[in-house]
Amino acid sequence: MTVNIKEVDTLVVGAGQAGIAMSEHLTRQGVPHLVLEKNRIAEAWRTKRWDSLVANGPAWHDRFPSMEFSDVDQDCFVPKDQVADYFNDYVKKFELPVISGIEVYNVEKNKEGSGFTVQTSDGTFHAQHIVSATGPFQTPVIPSIATEDHGIHQIHSADYRNPEALPEGAVLVVGAGSSGVQIADELLKSGKTVYLSVGPHDRPPRSYRGRDFVWWLGVLGLWDVPANEPGKEHVTIAVSGAEGGKTIDFRQLAERGMKLVGRTQSFNQSTVIFNNDLADNIRAGDANYLSLLDRADAYIADNGLNLPEEPAARELLSDPDCMTNPTLELDMKAAGIQSIIWATGYSTDYSWLNVDAFDDNNQPKHHRGVSKQTGVYFLGLPWLSRRGSSFIWGVWHDAKYIADQIVIQRQYKQYSSPAAK
């Protein structure tokens, strides 16, 4: 039997923001390539997010440099379906070679000769370069501490859609990063009793003195920080673009009736046990918030900018009772909790990529996306090269660097010495 093998120089796996950015740069550089996507373009934006989700940054910022969002105020926060439409329009505008409906099953280094053999739902490919553009949000993680009480409806935030889809009763939301706090806020507004488990977090202002926080991170050079601070590996960021964008204020949420608790530690039948760290976590978030205001004020003074004063931004509400008299144990049945939403992040899945590109913890081993396995590249991961790497605009810049590295490798391979002629 003759096996039909498709030859391609570079194969990009995934057609989310990372894969599309990669394809644009490879196209500009004249590198023959294909982008394979098992679902639709930007599928996660359409079906792996809750109904009311909007981008966490304004339209002028959370986009690729080569195309603006159309028919929106550039200071607005774009709804998720329009973000997905943007990426579809982007593929059409730049005529990118994206093929949907093909799943990659296995990639292996060729034992003889260069390149890789790729097994897919559409047959076999041979490629000289592989770019993993599947991103960090692959497998929702629910911690092993999750209750075994089958009477409680438990879902990951990836499966949350709207308040109406949940059972009647109170809800415990575990995790107070951007996803957890926005979901908890939406549930509170729907009339549900909400318990929010708050861990360590950064809490930037949504805007300050007339500028969005993404602008402040840009002019202060914080998007380009090359590595996370030691000890902050598990610190999330609490920021929201919902309702036109607003600063997350946990004291204000408590004042509105949200029941704040510390980090979830364990379950004992129907009892949930929390760490006694709520006050520390909120105060550390306040310190992060105030430090950015300080840096912004200093930048304005140093550069002679005429931006409006905003003294009210430094006014914090008094500590609510949940901080001074924290709940450390809670009987979920007595509290009427019928649902738990785990806003606890994701893990990566590289079971399809069987190459020597990982460390002992099965995490990609790379420098700015260039892996230790020649010819394999990673794109779209947090802190790939800088703080901004996992954001829409940041992945575009990382893709440019990786495309340059692929071009360099192609030039080496095409070299023929005079003696060989």
XYZ file of C-alpha atoms in Angstrom:
421
model
C 0.000 0.000 0.000
C 1.331 3.424 -0.933
C 1.121 5.943 1.909
C 0.324 9.474 0.775
C 2.685 11.713 2.745
C 2.275 15.464 2.541
C 5.502 17.470 2.633
C 5.622 20.889 4.279
C 8.476 22.986 5.580
C 6.778 24.211 8.763
C 3.704 22.827 10.489
C 1.919 25.009 13.042
C -0.406 23.169 15.430
C -3.320 25.290 16.637
C -5.219 28.202 15.074
C -5.875 30.392 18.056
C -4.143 33.729 18.471
C -0.699 32.102 18.633
C -1.057 30.007 15.492
C -2.523 32.888 13.495
C 0.260 35.254 14.558
C 2.824 32.599 13.645
C 1.262 32.126 10.221
C 1.299 35.843 9.479
C 5.030 36.114 10.142
C 5.878 32.930 8.253
C 3.833 34.224 5.307
C 5.679 37.557 5.378
C 9.008 35.691 5.405
C 8.010 33.412 2.531
C 8.234 30.214 4.596
C 6.013 27.420 3.192
C 3.757 26.257 6.008
C 0.350 25.018 7.118
C -1.652 25.687 10.275
C -3.693 22.701 11.471
C -6.628 23.235 13.827
C -8.758 20.380 15.146
C -11.790 22.633 15.703
C -12.634 26.042 14.253
C -10.390 29.094 14.189
C -10.277 30.648 17.683
C -12.669 27.974 18.952
C -11.804 28.572 22.607
C -13.105 32.150 22.416
C -16.487 30.880 21.212
C -17.174 27.746 23.247
C -14.684 27.571 26.137
C -15.651 30.819 27.835
C -18.718 32.097 29.675
C -21.425 33.971 27.773
C -20.714 37.499 29.014
C -16.911 37.379 28.730
C -15.168 40.369 27.170
C -11.481 40.948 26.510
C -9.545 42.081 29.561
C -7.834 44.869 27.635
C -9.257 47.661 25.463
C -9.612 47.144 21.721
C -6.751 49.510 20.849
C -4.381 47.296 22.832
C -5.637 43.692 22.760
C -5.150 43.098 19.038
C -2.473 42.369 16.457
C -0.580 45.447 15.201
C -1.551 44.743 11.593
C -5.334 45.136 11.976
C -7.733 47.007 14.242
C -11.070 45.720 15.479
C -13.781 47.030 13.178
C -17.041 48.705 14.210
C -16.095 49.127 17.870
C -14.963 51.991 20.061
C -11.215 51.423 20.383
C -11.450 52.030 24.151
C -14.134 49.367 24.640
C -13.643 45.788 25.836
C -14.605 43.510 22.967
C -17.093 40.639 23.571
C -15.692 37.161 23.101
C -17.558 36.303 19.876
C -16.279 39.478 18.235
C -12.761 38.509 19.270
C -13.242 35.165 17.518
C -14.629 36.973 14.455
C -11.548 39.204 14.468
C -9.233 36.192 14.137
C -11.363 34.695 11.364
C -11.251 38.008 9.487
C -7.519 38.170 10.067
C -6.969 34.792 8.395
C -8.999 35.928 5.395
C -7.313 39.327 5.098
C -3.793 37.907 5.047
C -4.780 34.723 3.188
C -3.190 32.516 5.824
C -3.004 28.746 5.137
C -5.175 27.590 8.023
C -6.952 24.232 7.748
C -9.691 23.509 10.272
C -10.972 20.083 11.256
C -7.615 18.295 11.346
C -6.346 16.910 14.631
C -2.675 16.168 15.202
C -2.240 12.796 16.911
C 1.513 12.330 17.057
C 4.775 14.060 16.173
C 8.081 12.183 16.177
C 11.608 13.040 15.094
C 12.631 11.125 11.992
C 15.176 8.449 12.833
C 16.763 8.808 9.428
C 17.093 12.176 7.798
C 15.939 15.545 9.101
C 12.550 16.718 10.197
C 9.510 15.119 11.769
C 6.741 12.686 10.912
C 3.302 13.949 11.888
C 0.272 11.672 12.165
C -3.062 13.454 11.824
C -6.728 12.769 11.237
C -6.029 13.694 7.603
C -3.055 11.426 7.058
C 0.703 11.805 7.442
C 2.822 14.923 7.064
C 6.577 15.380 6.905
C 7.763 18.737 8.283
C 11.153 20.270 8.959
C 9.835 22.545 11.689
C 7.026 22.125 14.232
C 5.457 25.055 16.078
C 3.252 24.159 19.045
C 0.740 26.986 19.201
C -1.805 25.229 21.398
C -1.385 27.766 24.209
C -1.598 27.371 27.987
C -5.359 26.849 28.354
C -5.611 23.229 27.265
C -6.791 21.039 30.140
C -8.949 22.559 32.917
C -7.534 21.713 36.344
C -9.734 20.886 39.310
C -7.482 20.271 42.349
C -7.388 16.896 44.046
C -8.860 18.481 47.194
C -12.264 18.755 45.455
C -15.109 17.412 47.561
C -16.379 13.918 46.872
C -19.906 14.957 47.851
C -21.853 13.975 44.737
C -24.736 16.175 45.826
C -22.668 19.249 44.985
C -22.620 20.430 41.360
C -18.918 21.003 40.548
C -17.575 22.523 37.329
C -14.447 24.252 36.143
C -14.745 27.896 35.089
C -14.167 26.669 31.515
C -17.598 25.019 31.696
C -19.450 27.934 33.294
C -21.798 29.792 30.932
C -24.281 31.881 32.933
C -26.077 31.977 36.310
C -29.222 30.360 34.900
C -27.285 27.189 34.022
C -26.476 26.509 37.684
C -28.721 24.765 40.212
C -30.679 26.838 42.710
C -28.759 27.713 45.839
C -25.524 29.362 46.924
C -22.255 29.046 44.990
C -18.668 28.710 46.131
C -16.200 30.124 43.593
C -12.650 28.932 44.221
C -10.029 31.276 42.774
C -10.104 35.067 42.568
C -8.104 35.808 39.461
C -9.747 37.502 36.491
C -12.060 34.578 35.694
C -13.108 33.748 39.242
C -13.836 37.278 40.357
C -15.815 38.146 37.205
C -17.909 34.983 37.491
C -18.504 35.586 41.201
C -19.559 39.183 40.500
C -21.994 38.061 37.790
C -23.501 35.446 40.119
C -23.890 38.017 42.900
C -25.731 40.389 40.566
C -28.043 37.559 39.528
C -29.231 37.302 43.136
C -27.261 34.248 44.215
C -25.450 33.960 47.523
C -21.770 33.793 46.593
C -18.731 32.660 48.556
C -15.427 33.635 46.916
C -12.220 31.876 47.955
C -9.433 34.463 47.592
C -5.795 33.443 47.223
C -2.685 35.539 46.512
C -3.259 37.998 43.674
C -2.077 41.174 42.016
C -4.745 43.882 41.819
C -3.920 46.609 39.308
C -6.202 49.604 38.782
C -8.365 49.234 35.699
C -7.446 52.807 34.911
C -5.662 55.639 36.696
C -5.441 59.326 35.898
C -7.122 58.855 32.542
C -5.070 55.910 31.300
C -5.913 52.198 31.267
C -3.591 49.958 33.245
C -2.343 48.299 30.028
C -0.977 51.719 29.043
C 0.705 52.106 32.408
C 2.317 48.683 32.183
C 3.585 49.665 28.737
C 5.164 53.029 29.559
C 6.590 51.678 32.818
C 8.235 48.788 30.965
C 6.360 46.163 32.971
C 5.054 44.243 29.953
C 8.676 43.562 29.026
C 9.757 42.124 32.371
C 11.554 38.909 31.311
C 10.634 36.666 34.251
C 8.124 36.415 37.067
C 9.230 37.512 40.521
C 10.400 34.630 42.745
C 7.533 33.423 44.907
C 4.862 34.785 42.553
C 4.510 31.698 40.373
C 0.969 31.085 41.660
C -0.147 34.709 41.983
C -3.078 35.530 39.713
C -4.155 38.934 38.430
C -7.553 40.343 39.369
C -8.697 42.693 36.608
C -11.878 42.985 34.585
C -13.123 44.505 31.345
C -16.749 43.745 32.249
C -19.285 46.587 32.198
C -16.869 48.893 30.445
C -13.960 47.992 32.698
C -13.539 48.493 36.424
C -10.991 48.032 39.167
C -11.547 44.898 41.237
C -12.092 45.864 44.868
C -12.605 42.938 47.239
C -13.692 45.204 50.091
C -16.402 46.627 47.835
C -17.512 43.121 46.856
C -17.857 42.275 50.556
C -19.838 45.482 51.129
C -22.224 44.389 48.362
C -22.831 41.073 50.107
C -20.235 38.706 48.670
C -18.886 36.345 51.314
C -15.098 36.316 51.081
C -13.008 33.476 52.507
C -9.349 32.513 52.370
C -7.739 29.979 50.110
C -9.582 26.654 50.048
C -7.558 24.069 51.960
C -9.619 20.870 52.118
C -13.034 19.250 52.441
C -14.329 16.992 55.201
C -17.610 15.548 53.987
C -19.918 18.593 53.725
C -17.485 20.909 55.536
C -15.024 23.060 53.607
C -11.918 24.334 55.412
C -10.198 27.599 54.455
C -6.752 28.958 55.204
C -6.560 31.897 57.584
C -4.986 34.076 54.893
C -7.819 36.203 53.521
C -6.692 39.451 55.173
C -3.065 38.882 54.160
C -4.042 38.160 50.551
C -6.258 41.226 50.250
C -3.672 43.523 51.853
C -0.928 42.184 49.582
C -3.215 42.911 46.621
C -3.757 46.438 47.977
C -0.006 46.933 48.239
C 0.408 45.837 44.624
C -2.348 48.268 43.596
C -0.866 51.211 45.488
C 2.650 50.521 44.223
C 1.463 50.892 40.635
C -0.204 54.196 41.523
C 3.103 55.358 43.025
C 5.031 54.423 39.897
C 2.424 56.083 37.696
C 2.598 59.314 39.716
C 6.390 59.302 39.498
C 6.266 58.745 35.730
C 3.855 61.665 35.296
C 6.093 63.953 37.357
C 9.290 62.845 35.610
C 7.813 63.345 32.140
C 5.833 66.510 32.810
C 2.514 64.992 31.720
C -0.708 66.903 32.222
C -2.957 64.088 33.445
C -5.804 64.690 35.916
C -5.215 64.121 39.604
C -7.138 61.189 41.086
C -6.782 61.257 44.896
C -9.904 59.112 45.358
C -8.042 56.173 43.811
C -6.029 55.860 47.030
C -9.045 55.743 49.307
C -9.667 52.197 50.540
C -12.765 51.009 52.345
C -12.322 49.777 55.896
C -11.674 46.088 56.461
C -14.941 44.151 56.273
C -15.950 41.641 58.944
C -14.815 38.741 56.744
C -11.231 40.042 57.069
C -11.283 40.778 60.789
C -13.392 37.744 61.722
C -12.589 35.225 58.981
C -14.575 32.094 58.239
C -12.225 29.119 58.539
C -14.791 26.311 58.302
C -18.118 26.253 56.528
C -20.887 23.657 56.540
C -21.932 23.746 52.892
C -25.330 22.182 53.570
C -26.139 24.732 56.266
C -24.918 27.520 53.976
C -27.092 26.255 51.125
C -24.157 25.763 48.751
C -25.278 23.652 45.805
C -22.501 24.502 43.317
C -18.727 24.916 43.284
C -16.972 26.657 40.408
C -13.259 25.935 40.252
C -11.489 28.936 38.698
C -8.190 27.176 39.237
C -6.436 27.397 35.915
C -5.295 24.934 33.302
C -2.523 22.496 32.536
C -0.877 21.806 29.200
C -1.223 18.621 27.169
C 1.701 17.638 24.958
C 0.876 13.956 24.666
C 0.902 14.401 20.876
C 4.418 15.863 20.803
C 6.809 12.936 21.317
C 10.127 14.719 20.986
C 12.997 15.612 23.301
C 11.745 19.112 24.106
C 10.661 18.806 27.747
C 12.135 18.930 31.219
C 11.681 16.374 34.005
C 8.245 17.852 34.819
C 7.120 17.486 31.195
C 7.167 21.234 30.708
C 8.622 22.781 27.535
C 12.331 23.445 27.847
C 13.052 26.449 25.667
C 14.545 29.907 25.321
C 12.050 32.433 23.940
C 10.120 29.565 22.402
C 13.097 27.837 20.758
C 13.190 24.378 22.322
C 16.148 22.145 23.083
C 14.921 19.883 20.258
C 16.154 21.463 17.033
C 13.202 22.279 14.812
C 10.552 22.412 17.572
C 9.153 25.719 18.828
C 6.597 26.795 21.436
C 4.372 29.849 21.223
C 1.632 31.438 23.323
C 2.853 30.311 26.738
C 2.951 32.652 29.756
C 6.345 34.286 30.216
C 7.634 32.789 26.958
C 9.881 35.828 26.589
C 8.249 38.448 28.801
C 5.229 39.291 30.899
C 3.124 40.094 27.832
C 3.774 36.794 26.031
C 0.369 35.198 26.569
C -1.595 38.282 25.532
C -2.865 38.860 21.981
C -0.384 41.584 21.109
C 2.447 39.882 23.025
C 2.120 36.578 21.180
C 2.390 38.471 17.875
C 5.836 39.804 18.834
C 7.004 36.406 20.092
C 5.849 34.844 16.819
C 8.001 37.289 14.879
C 11.088 36.190 16.802
C 10.347 32.492 16.229
C 9.705 33.072 12.524
C 13.128 34.737 12.313
C 14.727 31.691 13.946
C 13.025 29.357 11.455
C 14.297 31.484 8.574
C 17.835 31.326 9.977
C 17.673 27.536 10.233
C 16.349 27.301 6.678
C 19.293 29.379 5.454
C 21.773 27.071 7.150
C 20.110 23.999 5.653
C 20.132 25.541 2.175
C 23.828 26.346 2.338
C 26.024 24.387 -0.061
C 29.811 24.694 0.302
C 31.940 25.380 -2.788
C 33.619 21.982 -2.299
C 30.254 20.253 -2.567
C 29.406 21.874 -5.914
